mmCIF file of C-alpha atoms and ligand atoms in Angstrom:
data_model
loop_
_atom_site.group_PDB
_atom_site.id
_atom_site.type_symbol
_atom_site.label_atom_id
_atom_site.label_comp_id
_atom_site.label_asym_id
_atom_site.label_seq_id
_atom_site.Cartn_x
_atom_site.Cartn_y
_atom_site.Cartn_z
ATOM 1 C CA MET A 482 1.948 -6.524 24.488
ATOM 2 C CA ARG A 483 1.187 -8.566 21.379
ATOM 3 C CA GLY A 484 2.858 -8.129 17.992
ATOM 4 C CA VAL A 485 3.823 -10.037 14.866
ATOM 5 C CA VAL A 486 7.605 -10.483 14.830
ATOM 6 C CA PHE A 487 9.764 -11.874 12.013
ATOM 7 C CA ASP A 488 13.174 -13.049 13.253
ATOM 8 C CA GLY A 489 14.705 -13.862 9.861
ATOM 9 C CA LYS A 490 13.493 -17.458 9.901
ATOM 10 C CA ARG A 491 9.928 -17.524 11.090
ATOM 11 C CA VAL A 492 7.010 -15.292 11.935
ATOM 12 C CA GLU A 493 5.697 -15.479 15.444
ATOM 13 C CA VAL A 494 2.967 -13.732 17.424
ATOM 14 C CA ALA A 495 4.926 -12.417 20.390
ATOM 15 C CA TYR A 496 3.329 -11.559 23.719
ATOM 16 C CA ASP A 497 6.381 -10.029 25.389
ATOM 17 C CA LEU A 498 6.928 -7.040 23.115
ATOM 18 C CA GLN A 499 7.479 -3.585 24.561
ATOM 19 C CA VAL A 500 7.512 -0.155 22.973
ATOM 20 C CA ARG A 501 9.221 2.965 24.253
ATOM 21 C CA ASP A 502 7.353 6.150 25.183
ATOM 22 C CA PRO A 503 6.829 8.750 22.450
ATOM 23 C CA GLY A 504 9.683 11.247 22.297
ATOM 24 C CA PRO A 505 9.415 14.881 21.173
ATOM 25 C CA GLY A 506 7.404 15.093 17.953
ATOM 26 C CA GLU A 507 6.141 11.497 18.230
ATOM 27 C CA VAL A 508 2.770 9.850 18.772
ATOM 28 C CA LEU A 509 1.950 6.584 20.574
ATOM 29 C CA VAL A 510 -0.938 4.817 18.841
ATOM 30 C CA ALA A 511 -3.045 1.891 20.070
ATOM 31 C CA ILE A 512 -3.571 -0.036 16.831
ATOM 32 C CA GLN A 513 -7.100 -1.389 16.389
ATOM 33 C CA ALA A 514 -6.771 -2.929 12.943
ATOM 34 C CA ALA A 515 -4.141 -3.419 10.239
ATOM 35 C CA GLY A 516 -4.321 -4.743 6.693
ATOM 36 C CA LEU A 517 -1.945 -7.393 5.419
ATOM 37 C CA CYS A 518 -0.202 -5.989 2.320
ATOM 38 C CA HIS A 519 1.922 -8.197 0.097
ATOM 39 C CA SER A 520 4.972 -6.144 1.082
ATOM 40 C CA ASP A 521 4.764 -7.682 4.602
ATOM 41 C CA LEU A 522 4.876 -11.149 3.052
ATOM 42 C CA SER A 523 7.733 -10.009 0.806
ATOM 43 C CA VAL A 524 9.829 -9.245 3.891
ATOM 44 C CA VAL A 525 9.243 -12.790 5.128
ATOM 45 C CA ASP A 526 10.139 -14.468 1.806
ATOM 46 C CA GLY A 527 13.196 -12.235 1.292
ATOM 47 C CA THR A 528 11.880 -10.291 -1.720
ATOM 48 C CA ILE A 529 12.148 -7.085 0.317
ATOM 49 C CA PRO A 530 15.354 -7.190 2.412
ATOM 50 C CA PHE A 531 14.880 -5.766 5.914
ATOM 51 C CA PRO A 532 16.949 -6.058 9.106
ATOM 52 C CA VAL A 533 15.612 -8.440 11.771
ATOM 53 C CA PRO A 534 14.074 -8.979 14.216
ATOM 54 C CA VAL A 535 11.280 -6.741 12.988
ATOM 55 C CA VAL A 536 7.640 -6.072 13.867
ATOM 56 C CA LEU A 537 5.694 -6.342 10.591
ATOM 57 C CA GLY A 538 2.680 -4.357 9.371
ATOM 58 C CA HIS A 539 2.408 -0.967 7.693
ATOM 59 C CA GLU A 540 -1.293 -0.425 6.935
ATOM 60 C CA GLY A 541 -2.916 0.405 10.250
ATOM 61 C CA ALA A 542 -5.280 2.646 12.129
ATOM 62 C CA GLY A 543 -5.974 3.150 15.792
ATOM 63 C CA VAL A 544 -6.503 5.528 18.673
ATOM 64 C CA VAL A 545 -3.945 8.042 19.880
ATOM 65 C CA GLU A 546 -2.762 6.889 23.288
ATOM 66 C CA ALA A 547 -0.226 9.631 24.084
ATOM 67 C CA VAL A 548 1.669 12.401 22.349
ATOM 68 C CA GLY A 549 5.222 13.600 22.819
ATOM 69 C CA VAL A 550 6.385 17.153 23.459
ATOM 70 C CA GLY A 551 5.460 19.564 20.664
ATOM 71 C CA VAL A 552 2.677 17.471 19.104
ATOM 72 C CA THR A 553 -0.494 19.511 18.832
ATOM 73 C CA HIS A 554 -2.380 18.261 15.755
ATOM 74 C CA VAL A 555 -3.722 15.156 17.507
ATOM 75 C CA VAL A 556 -4.702 14.472 21.122
ATOM 76 C CA PRO A 557 -5.265 11.216 23.039
ATOM 77 C CA GLY A 558 -8.525 9.627 21.915
ATOM 78 C CA ASP A 559 -8.299 10.830 18.301
ATOM 79 C CA HIS A 560 -8.726 8.216 15.576
ATOM 80 C CA VAL A 561 -5.785 8.130 13.183
ATOM 81 C CA ALA A 562 -4.734 6.295 10.045
ATOM 82 C CA LEU A 563 -0.980 5.863 9.829
ATOM 83 C CA SER A 564 1.256 6.626 6.898
ATOM 84 C CA THR A 565 4.607 4.929 6.374
ATOM 85 C CA LEU A 566 6.424 8.159 5.559
ATOM 86 C CA ALA A 567 8.481 9.364 8.482
ATOM 87 C CA ASN A 568 9.411 12.365 6.379
ATOM 88 C CA CYS A 569 11.201 15.259 8.029
ATOM 89 C CA GLY A 570 8.911 18.044 6.823
ATOM 90 C CA THR A 571 11.772 20.512 6.478
ATOM 91 C CA CYS A 572 13.937 19.355 3.537
ATOM 92 C CA ALA A 573 13.599 20.600 -0.055
ATOM 93 C CA GLU A 574 11.678 17.475 -1.178
ATOM 94 C CA CYS A 575 9.207 17.749 1.707
ATOM 95 C CA ASP A 576 8.842 21.457 1.049
ATOM 96 C CA ARG A 577 8.022 20.958 -2.624
ATOM 97 C CA GLY A 578 5.311 18.427 -1.758
ATOM 98 C CA ARG A 579 7.229 15.204 -2.343
ATOM 99 C CA PRO A 580 7.393 13.597 1.094
ATOM 100 C CA THR A 581 7.818 10.160 -0.535
ATOM 101 C CA MET A 582 11.228 11.382 -1.731
ATOM 102 C CA CYS A 583 12.443 12.692 1.647
ATOM 103 C CA ARG A 584 15.952 11.301 2.114
ATOM 104 C CA GLN A 585 15.706 11.594 5.877
ATOM 105 C CA ALA A 586 13.005 8.930 5.811
ATOM 106 C CA ILE A 587 14.432 6.261 3.502
ATOM 107 C CA GLY A 588 16.664 3.417 4.657
ATOM 108 C CA ARG A 589 16.952 4.397 8.294
ATOM 109 C CA PRO A 590 14.853 1.900 10.254
ATOM 110 C CA GLY A 591 14.371 2.678 13.927
ATOM 111 C CA GLN A 592 14.125 0.260 16.849
ATOM 112 C CA PRO A 593 11.386 1.559 19.144
ATOM 113 C CA PHE A 594 10.503 -1.972 20.324
ATOM 114 C CA THR A 595 12.243 -4.379 22.663
ATOM 115 C CA ARG A 596 11.782 -8.036 23.425
ATOM 116 C CA SER A 597 13.486 -9.464 26.497
ATOM 117 C CA GLY A 598 15.545 -6.282 26.557
ATOM 118 C CA ARG A 599 16.765 -6.720 22.959
ATOM 119 C CA PRO A 600 15.920 -4.043 20.345
ATOM 120 C CA VAL A 601 13.450 -4.907 17.568
ATOM 121 C CA PHE A 602 13.176 -3.009 14.284
ATOM 122 C CA GLN A 603 10.145 -1.107 13.042
ATOM 123 C CA PHE A 604 8.976 -1.992 9.512
ATOM 124 C CA ALA A 605 8.277 0.897 7.145
ATOM 125 C CA SER A 606 8.484 3.360 10.068
ATOM 126 C CA ASN A 607 5.162 1.859 11.095
ATOM 127 C CA SER A 608 4.874 -1.720 12.465
ATOM 128 C CA ALA A 609 1.097 -1.755 12.572
ATOM 129 C CA PHE A 610 0.991 -5.431 13.632
ATOM 130 C CA ALA A 611 1.577 -4.397 17.243
ATOM 131 C CA GLU A 612 -0.854 -3.379 19.938
ATOM 132 C CA LEU A 613 1.056 -0.133 20.372
ATOM 133 C CA THR A 614 3.427 1.632 18.021
ATOM 134 C CA VAL A 615 5.319 4.938 18.012
ATOM 135 C CA VAL A 616 5.276 7.094 14.876
ATOM 136 C CA LYS A 617 6.341 10.590 13.913
ATOM 137 C CA ALA A 618 3.665 13.264 14.169
ATOM 138 C CA VAL A 619 3.505 13.624 10.367
ATOM 139 C CA GLN A 620 2.498 9.948 10.097
ATOM 140 C CA ALA A 621 -0.581 10.157 12.306
ATOM 141 C CA VAL A 622 -3.450 11.516 10.237
ATOM 142 C CA ARG A 623 -6.733 12.173 12.021
ATOM 143 C CA VAL A 624 -9.753 10.462 10.474
ATOM 144 C CA PRO A 625 -13.433 11.033 11.282
ATOM 145 C CA LYS A 626 -14.720 8.736 14.028
ATOM 146 C CA ASP A 627 -17.620 7.557 11.873
ATOM 147 C CA ILE A 628 -15.213 5.611 9.641
ATOM 148 C CA PRO A 629 -14.667 2.169 11.216
ATOM 149 C CA LEU A 630 -10.978 1.707 12.023
ATOM 150 C CA PRO A 631 -10.591 -1.547 10.012
ATOM 151 C CA LEU A 632 -11.578 0.512 6.955
ATOM 152 C CA ALA A 633 -9.436 3.533 7.834
ATOM 153 C CA ALA A 634 -6.481 1.159 8.198
ATOM 154 C CA LEU A 635 -6.575 0.239 4.516
ATOM 155 C CA ILE A 636 -6.087 3.838 3.476
ATOM 156 C CA GLY A 637 -2.565 3.703 4.986
ATOM 157 C CA CYS A 638 -1.052 1.615 2.209
ATOM 158 C CA GLY A 639 -3.477 0.078 -0.305
ATOM 159 C CA VAL A 640 -5.494 3.214 -1.013
ATOM 160 C CA LEU A 641 -2.602 5.687 -0.786
ATOM 161 C CA THR A 642 -0.508 3.517 -3.105
ATOM 162 C CA GLY A 643 -3.168 2.491 -5.626
ATOM 163 C CA VAL A 644 -5.422 5.529 -5.874
ATOM 164 C CA GLY A 645 -2.397 7.811 -5.423
ATOM 165 C CA ALA A 646 -0.558 6.173 -8.328
ATOM 166 C CA VAL A 647 -3.525 6.997 -10.569
ATOM 167 C CA LEU A 648 -4.205 10.545 -9.391
ATOM 168 C CA ASN A 649 -0.732 11.794 -8.397
ATOM 169 C CA ARG A 650 1.731 9.870 -10.545
ATOM 170 C CA ALA A 651 -0.010 8.770 -13.749
ATOM 171 C CA LYS A 652 -2.547 11.624 -13.657
ATOM 172 C CA VAL A 653 -5.127 9.520 -15.484
ATOM 173 C CA ASP A 654 -7.567 11.744 -17.382
ATOM 174 C CA ARG A 655 -11.241 11.442 -18.326
ATOM 175 C CA GLY A 656 -11.711 9.011 -21.173
ATOM 176 C CA ASP A 657 -8.300 7.336 -20.817
ATOM 177 C CA SER A 658 -7.789 3.603 -21.238
ATOM 178 C CA VAL A 659 -6.173 1.790 -18.322
ATOM 179 C CA VAL A 660 -4.812 -1.729 -17.879
ATOM 180 C CA VAL A 661 -4.313 -2.961 -14.317
ATOM 181 C CA ILE A 662 -2.187 -6.092 -13.961
ATOM 182 C CA GLY A 663 -2.895 -7.745 -10.610
ATOM 183 C CA ALA A 664 -6.187 -7.152 -8.778
ATOM 184 C CA GLY A 665 -4.997 -7.577 -5.199
ATOM 185 C CA GLY A 666 -5.189 -4.898 -2.530
ATOM 186 C CA ILE A 667 -3.050 -2.522 -4.597
ATOM 187 C CA GLY A 668 -4.561 -3.300 -8.013
ATOM 188 C CA LEU A 669 -8.145 -2.913 -6.780
ATOM 189 C CA ASN A 670 -7.264 0.559 -5.557
ATOM 190 C CA VAL A 671 -5.713 1.404 -8.918
ATOM 191 C CA ILE A 672 -8.967 0.250 -10.492
ATOM 192 C CA GLN A 673 -11.097 2.445 -8.266
ATOM 193 C CA GLY A 674 -8.683 5.346 -8.693
ATOM 194 C CA ALA A 675 -9.101 5.031 -12.462
ATOM 195 C CA ARG A 676 -12.887 4.990 -12.046
ATOM 196 C CA ILE A 677 -12.728 8.134 -9.868
ATOM 197 C CA ALA A 678 -10.472 9.802 -12.481
ATOM 198 C CA GLY A 679 -13.045 9.100 -15.192
ATOM 199 C CA ALA A 680 -11.192 6.478 -17.229
ATOM 200 C CA LEU A 681 -13.405 5.012 -19.939
ATOM 201 C CA ARG A 682 -11.927 1.561 -20.283
ATOM 202 C CA ILE A 683 -10.445 -0.196 -17.249
ATOM 203 C CA VAL A 684 -9.113 -3.645 -18.100
ATOM 204 C CA ALA A 685 -8.225 -5.730 -15.047
ATOM 205 C CA VAL A 686 -5.892 -8.702 -15.480
ATOM 206 C CA ASP A 687 -5.454 -11.263 -12.724
ATOM 207 C CA ALA A 688 -4.303 -14.860 -13.025
ATOM 208 C CA ASN A 689 -6.899 -15.797 -10.395
ATOM 209 C CA PRO A 690 -10.357 -15.900 -12.077
ATOM 210 C CA ALA A 691 -11.998 -15.537 -8.646
ATOM 211 C CA LYS A 692 -10.917 -11.856 -8.664
ATOM 212 C CA GLU A 693 -13.295 -10.952 -11.491
ATOM 213 C CA ALA A 694 -16.323 -10.077 -9.357
ATOM 214 C CA VAL A 695 -14.441 -7.779 -6.995
ATOM 215 C CA ALA A 696 -12.475 -6.179 -9.860
ATOM 216 C CA ARG A 697 -15.737 -5.299 -11.628
ATOM 217 C CA GLN A 698 -17.221 -4.063 -8.351
ATOM 218 C CA PHE A 699 -14.306 -1.623 -7.991
ATOM 219 C CA GLY A 700 -14.748 -0.315 -11.535
ATOM 220 C CA ALA A 701 -13.147 -2.679 -14.045
ATOM 221 C CA THR A 702 -15.018 -2.635 -17.355
ATOM 222 C CA ASP A 703 -13.293 -5.834 -18.498
ATOM 223 C CA PHE A 704 -11.564 -8.734 -16.794
ATOM 224 C CA LEU A 705 -8.954 -11.123 -18.221
ATOM 225 C CA THR A 706 -6.827 -13.859 -16.687
ATOM 226 C CA SER A 707 -3.833 -13.177 -18.935
ATOM 227 C CA VAL A 708 -2.131 -10.121 -20.442
ATOM 228 C CA GLU A 709 -2.039 -11.869 -23.846
ATOM 229 C CA ALA A 710 -5.700 -11.096 -24.563
ATOM 230 C CA VAL A 711 -5.540 -7.359 -23.756
ATOM 231 C CA ARG A 712 -4.753 -6.418 -27.384
ATOM 232 C CA GLU A 713 -8.053 -7.923 -28.497
ATOM 233 C CA LEU A 714 -9.829 -5.394 -26.264
ATOM 234 C CA LEU A 715 -7.464 -2.474 -26.871
ATOM 235 C CA PRO A 716 -5.978 -2.958 -30.372
ATOM 236 C CA ALA A 717 -4.021 0.327 -30.251
ATOM 237 C CA GLY A 718 -2.825 -0.309 -26.707
ATOM 238 C CA ALA A 719 -3.477 1.484 -23.424
ATOM 239 C CA ASP A 720 -2.841 5.016 -22.217
ATOM 240 C CA HIS A 721 -1.728 3.629 -18.836
ATOM 241 C CA ALA A 722 -0.619 0.140 -17.796
ATOM 242 C CA PHE A 723 -0.108 -0.442 -14.064
ATOM 243 C CA GLU A 724 1.949 -3.423 -12.898
ATOM 244 C CA CYS A 725 0.663 -4.400 -9.447
ATOM 245 C CA VAL A 726 2.145 -7.882 -8.978
ATOM 246 C CA GLY A 727 5.931 -7.502 -8.897
ATOM 247 C CA ARG A 728 7.069 -9.809 -11.725
ATOM 248 C CA VAL A 729 9.534 -8.730 -14.399
ATOM 249 C CA GLU A 730 7.652 -10.475 -17.225
ATOM 250 C CA LEU A 731 4.543 -8.501 -16.286
ATOM 251 C CA ILE A 732 6.549 -5.275 -16.218
ATOM 252 C CA ARG A 733 7.622 -6.122 -19.765
ATOM 253 C CA ALA A 734 4.006 -6.863 -20.679
ATOM 254 C CA ALA A 735 2.917 -3.485 -19.289
ATOM 255 C CA VAL A 736 5.455 -1.709 -21.520
ATOM 256 C CA ASP A 737 4.437 -3.773 -24.556
ATOM 257 C CA LEU A 738 0.756 -2.908 -24.022
ATOM 258 C CA LEU A 739 1.222 0.854 -24.316
ATOM 259 C CA ASP A 740 -0.393 2.995 -26.983
ATOM 260 C CA ARG A 741 1.509 5.984 -28.325
ATOM 261 C CA HIS A 742 2.279 8.442 -25.516
ATOM 262 C CA GLY A 743 1.338 5.704 -23.049
ATOM 263 C CA GLN A 744 2.942 5.162 -19.683
ATOM 264 C CA ALA A 745 3.736 2.040 -17.696
ATOM 265 C CA ILE A 746 3.524 2.596 -13.949
ATOM 266 C CA LEU A 747 5.510 0.180 -11.793
ATOM 267 C CA LEU A 748 3.962 -0.528 -8.395
ATOM 268 C CA GLY A 749 4.767 -4.209 -7.831
ATOM 269 C CA VAL A 750 8.072 -4.932 -6.103
ATOM 270 C CA PRO A 751 10.135 -7.806 -7.599
ATOM 271 C CA PRO A 752 13.139 -9.194 -5.675
ATOM 272 C CA ALA A 753 15.881 -6.622 -5.019
ATOM 273 C CA GLY A 754 18.318 -6.626 -7.929
ATOM 274 C CA ALA A 755 15.779 -7.962 -10.467
ATOM 275 C CA GLU A 756 16.212 -6.551 -13.985
ATOM 276 C CA ALA A 757 13.561 -6.068 -16.666
ATOM 277 C CA SER A 758 14.001 -5.362 -20.382
ATOM 278 C CA PHE A 759 12.066 -3.603 -23.146
ATOM 279 C CA VAL A 760 12.421 -2.988 -26.884
ATOM 280 C CA VAL A 761 14.105 0.412 -27.047
ATOM 281 C CA SER A 762 12.673 1.357 -30.461
ATOM 282 C CA SER A 763 9.145 0.894 -29.092
ATOM 283 C CA MET A 764 9.695 3.734 -26.646
ATOM 284 C CA TYR A 765 10.330 6.622 -29.064
ATOM 285 C CA LEU A 766 6.618 7.190 -29.519
ATOM 286 C CA ASP A 767 6.662 9.347 -26.384
ATOM 287 C CA LYS A 768 6.208 6.383 -24.068
ATOM 288 C CA SER A 769 7.310 6.452 -20.435
ATOM 289 C CA ILE A 770 8.103 4.016 -17.676
ATOM 290 C CA LEU A 771 7.267 5.492 -14.265
ATOM 291 C CA GLY A 772 8.357 4.095 -10.939
ATOM 292 C CA CYS A 773 6.030 4.976 -8.097
ATOM 293 C CA ARG A 774 6.665 4.893 -4.375
ATOM 294 C CA TYR A 775 3.618 4.878 -2.129
ATOM 295 C CA GLY A 776 1.355 6.542 -4.672
ATOM 296 C CA SER A 777 3.554 9.665 -4.715
ATOM 297 C CA SER A 778 1.341 10.569 -1.775
ATOM 298 C CA ARG A 779 1.087 13.526 0.549
ATOM 299 C CA PRO A 780 -0.527 11.676 3.441
ATOM 300 C CA GLN A 781 -2.015 14.532 5.471
ATOM 301 C CA ARG A 782 -3.795 15.802 2.377
ATOM 302 C CA ASP A 783 -4.554 12.500 0.678
ATOM 303 C CA ILE A 784 -5.808 10.480 3.668
ATOM 304 C CA ALA A 785 -8.247 13.278 4.491
ATOM 305 C CA LEU A 786 -9.364 13.333 0.833
ATOM 306 C CA TYR A 787 -9.868 9.558 0.676
ATOM 307 C CA ALA A 788 -11.817 9.596 3.954
ATOM 308 C CA GLU A 789 -14.202 12.145 2.415
ATOM 309 C CA LEU A 790 -14.462 10.209 -0.859
ATOM 310 C CA TYR A 791 -15.411 7.155 1.226
ATOM 311 C CA ARG A 792 -18.061 9.089 3.162
ATOM 312 C CA GLY A 793 -19.441 10.313 -0.155
ATOM 313 C CA GLY A 794 -19.741 6.763 -1.450
ATOM 314 C CA ARG A 795 -17.151 7.202 -4.198
ATOM 315 C CA LEU A 796 -14.276 5.266 -2.640
ATOM 316 C CA LEU A 797 -14.977 1.655 -1.668
ATOM 317 C CA LEU A 798 -13.441 0.428 1.571
ATOM 318 C CA ASP A 799 -15.974 -2.002 3.075
ATOM 319 C CA GLU A 800 -15.631 -4.221 0.011
ATOM 320 C CA LEU A 801 -11.844 -4.467 0.496
ATOM 321 C CA VAL A 802 -12.196 -6.129 3.888
ATOM 322 C CA THR A 803 -13.132 -9.657 2.979
ATOM 323 C CA GLN A 804 -12.337 -10.977 6.413
ATOM 324 C CA THR A 805 -10.897 -9.887 9.754
ATOM 325 C CA TYR A 806 -8.638 -12.084 11.883
ATOM 326 C CA PRO A 807 -7.553 -11.676 15.504
ATOM 327 C CA VAL A 808 -3.812 -10.964 15.436
ATOM 328 C CA GLU A 809 -3.160 -14.405 16.944
ATOM 329 C CA GLU A 810 -4.337 -15.873 13.630
ATOM 330 C CA PHE A 811 -1.680 -14.169 11.532
ATOM 331 C CA ASP A 812 -0.721 -17.459 9.873
ATOM 332 C CA ARG A 813 -4.271 -18.076 8.670
ATOM 333 C CA ALA A 814 -4.544 -14.489 7.373
ATOM 334 C CA ALA A 815 -1.252 -14.853 5.501
ATOM 335 C CA ALA A 816 -2.287 -18.189 4.010
ATOM 336 C CA ASP A 817 -5.620 -16.764 2.832
ATOM 337 C CA ALA A 818 -3.875 -13.715 1.335
ATOM 338 C CA GLU A 819 -1.313 -15.900 -0.479
ATOM 339 C CA ALA A 820 -4.083 -18.126 -1.806
ATOM 340 C CA GLY A 821 -5.967 -15.109 -3.162
ATOM 341 C CA LYS A 822 -9.030 -15.804 -1.017
ATOM 342 C CA VAL A 823 -9.318 -12.207 0.175
ATOM 343 C CA ALA A 824 -9.174 -8.677 -1.254
ATOM 344 C CA ARG A 825 -7.447 -7.678 1.976
ATOM 345 C CA ALA A 826 -6.987 -9.699 5.141
ATOM 346 C CA VAL A 827 -7.292 -7.386 8.146
ATOM 347 C CA LEU A 828 -5.811 -8.193 11.559
ATOM 348 C CA THR A 829 -7.571 -6.850 14.626
ATOM 349 C CA PHE A 830 -6.384 -6.222 18.175
HETATM 350 N N1 NAD B 655 5.162 0.793 -4.936
HETATM 351 C C1 NAD B 655 4.706 0.811 -3.699
HETATM 352 O O1 NAD B 655 4.836 1.806 -2.998
HETATM 353 C C2 NAD B 655 4.000 -0.391 -3.140
HETATM 354 C C3 NAD B 655 3.173 -0.270 -2.028
HETATM 355 C C4 NAD B 655 2.492 -1.403 -1.567
HETATM 356 C C5 NAD B 655 2.662 -2.619 -2.197
HETATM 357 N N2 NAD B 655 3.502 -2.710 -3.273
HETATM 358 C C6 NAD B 655 3.696 -3.988 -3.999
HETATM 359 O O2 NAD B 655 2.570 -4.178 -4.838
HETATM 360 C C7 NAD B 655 2.471 -5.577 -5.137
HETATM 361 C C8 NAD B 655 1.047 -6.038 -4.929
HETATM 362 O O3 NAD B 655 0.695 -5.979 -3.553
HETATM 363 P P1 NAD B 655 -0.747 -6.473 -3.058
HETATM 364 O O4 NAD B 655 -0.788 -6.230 -1.589
HETATM 365 O O5 NAD B 655 -1.804 -5.928 -3.945
HETATM 366 O O6 NAD B 655 -0.612 -8.047 -3.318
HETATM 367 P P2 NAD B 655 -1.795 -9.132 -3.375
HETATM 368 O O7 NAD B 655 -1.153 -10.407 -3.014
HETATM 369 O O8 NAD B 655 -2.973 -8.629 -2.609
HETATM 370 O O9 NAD B 655 -2.242 -9.134 -4.915
HETATM 371 C C9 NAD B 655 -1.444 -9.630 -5.954
HETATM 372 C C10 NAD B 655 -2.402 -10.052 -7.067
HETATM 373 O O10 NAD B 655 -1.619 -10.428 -8.201
HETATM 374 C C11 NAD B 655 -2.221 -11.557 -8.800
HETATM 375 N N3 NAD B 655 -1.217 -12.264 -9.610
HETATM 376 C C12 NAD B 655 -0.194 -13.043 -9.177
HETATM 377 N N4 NAD B 655 0.503 -13.522 -10.235
HETATM 378 C C13 NAD B 655 -0.080 -13.005 -11.358
HETATM 379 C C14 NAD B 655 0.185 -13.126 -12.753
HETATM 380 N N5 NAD B 655 1.215 -13.850 -13.203
HETATM 381 N N6 NAD B 655 -0.619 -12.469 -13.612
HETATM 382 C C15 NAD B 655 -1.680 -11.726 -13.174
HETATM 383 N N7 NAD B 655 -1.974 -11.596 -11.852
HETATM 384 C C16 NAD B 655 -1.178 -12.217 -10.956
HETATM 385 C C17 NAD B 655 -2.739 -12.362 -7.625
HETATM 386 O O11 NAD B 655 -3.762 -13.272 -8.030
HETATM 387 C C18 NAD B 655 -3.269 -11.270 -6.697
HETATM 388 O O12 NAD B 655 -4.629 -10.973 -6.943
HETATM 389 C C19 NAD B 655 3.493 -6.275 -4.245
HETATM 390 O O13 NAD B 655 4.670 -6.506 -5.035
HETATM 391 C C20 NAD B 655 3.782 -5.238 -3.185
HETATM 392 O O14 NAD B 655 5.053 -5.423 -2.592
HETATM 393 C C21 NAD B 655 4.163 -1.625 -3.740
HETATM 394 ZN ZN1 ZN B 656 1.889 -2.005 1.498
HETATM 395 ZN ZN1 ZN B 657 12.148 15.747 4.245
#
C-alpha cells in the first residue's frame, strides 16, 4: 500500500508499505483523507525529534476496515476521525478526564508497519498518511456519514488542538480579549474557538498578509502582520494570548501582551531544548503561562461535539480545506503549506 515515509534524510511516497492486522482492542482504518499539520513538517526538519523510518501524518479520517477482539463501539464501514491519543483509559489521568496526560501513551512509539520486512514507526500513534493504519479503539471516533471525510480529518488535530485550547485549557469567557499569533491551521481554529466562546475582541497576528481574509472569516475582529502593533488595539493588553507558531520570541511577545490576570497559552512547538524568557516582575499581576498538549482534549467527547457544531454551521471546516492533493503529490502539498498558500493542505487516498 501507499504511505508517506520519512527515513531521516528524505520524505518519500512508498508503495511497498504493509501494516499488521488489528490486535485485541485495535481498529484497522482505511484512511480517505489527512491534513498536513506543521508538526509533520517539524519531524522532517528535526524540530520534533522522532525515531525513523516513520510513516507521517496525524490528522486523518477514514472508514473502519476491521476491528480486533473486544472492539464494539465501531464496526466495519463506520466513518471515523482519528485522535492521536493512544491513552490507556484505565490510569488515574484517564479516569479524571485528562487523556492527554496519560503516561502510557507518551513517548512509546509503536511499529505496526513494515517495508521490505523492516519495521517502520507510527507517528503520533496515528500515521494518517498511509492507506491503512492501525489505532487503539479509543482513537477511532465515529463521525456522522454526512460530514465529508476530508473535513472530518481536520478535526483530528487542528480543531482538537485549536478549539480545545480555547474551550478546555484557557476557558475563554464571553467578552474576553484574545490575541492569536499565527493564523495557520492551528491558529485559525483558536480564532474560531474564541468566536464560539463569545470573545469580544479577537486580534489575529500573522506575518503573511495573505492570511487576513481567512482569519477574518474564522472570526478575527482585527488583523495585524506584527505583534508590535497589538498594544495600539489593546492598550491594557489581552486576557489571552495564544502562540501558534513555535518561536521563542513570539512566546515572549505573548507574555508581554497580557493584561492583568491574563494568560499566555503555548501551542506552537519550537525546537526541542529551546528556552524562552520573561520579565519575572511582570507576572505578579496574577498572570499565567499555560502549556497545552492537543487542546487538553477528550477526543470521544470533543470530536462528537465539533462534528455537531459543524453541522449546526458554527464550526467552519470547509473553509480550512484550501486544496486537496493525491498522496503522491506530498511534496507539492508540503511546499504550498510552507509557503503559506493554504489554510490546510489535505492529502487524499
Ligand atoms: N500543542 C499541540 O498539541 C500542537 C498540536 C498541533 C500543532 N502544534 C504546533 O503548532 C504550530 C502551528 O502549526 P500549524 O499547523 O498551524 O502551522 P502552519 O504552518 O499552518 O501555520 C503557521 C502560521 O504561522 C505564521 N507565522 C510564521 N512566522 C510568523 C511570525 N514570525 N509572526 C507571525 N506569524 C508567523 C505563518 O505565516 C503561518 O500562517 C506548530 O509549531 C505545530 O508544531 C502544536
Ligand atoms: Zn498536528
Ligand atoms: Zn491512561
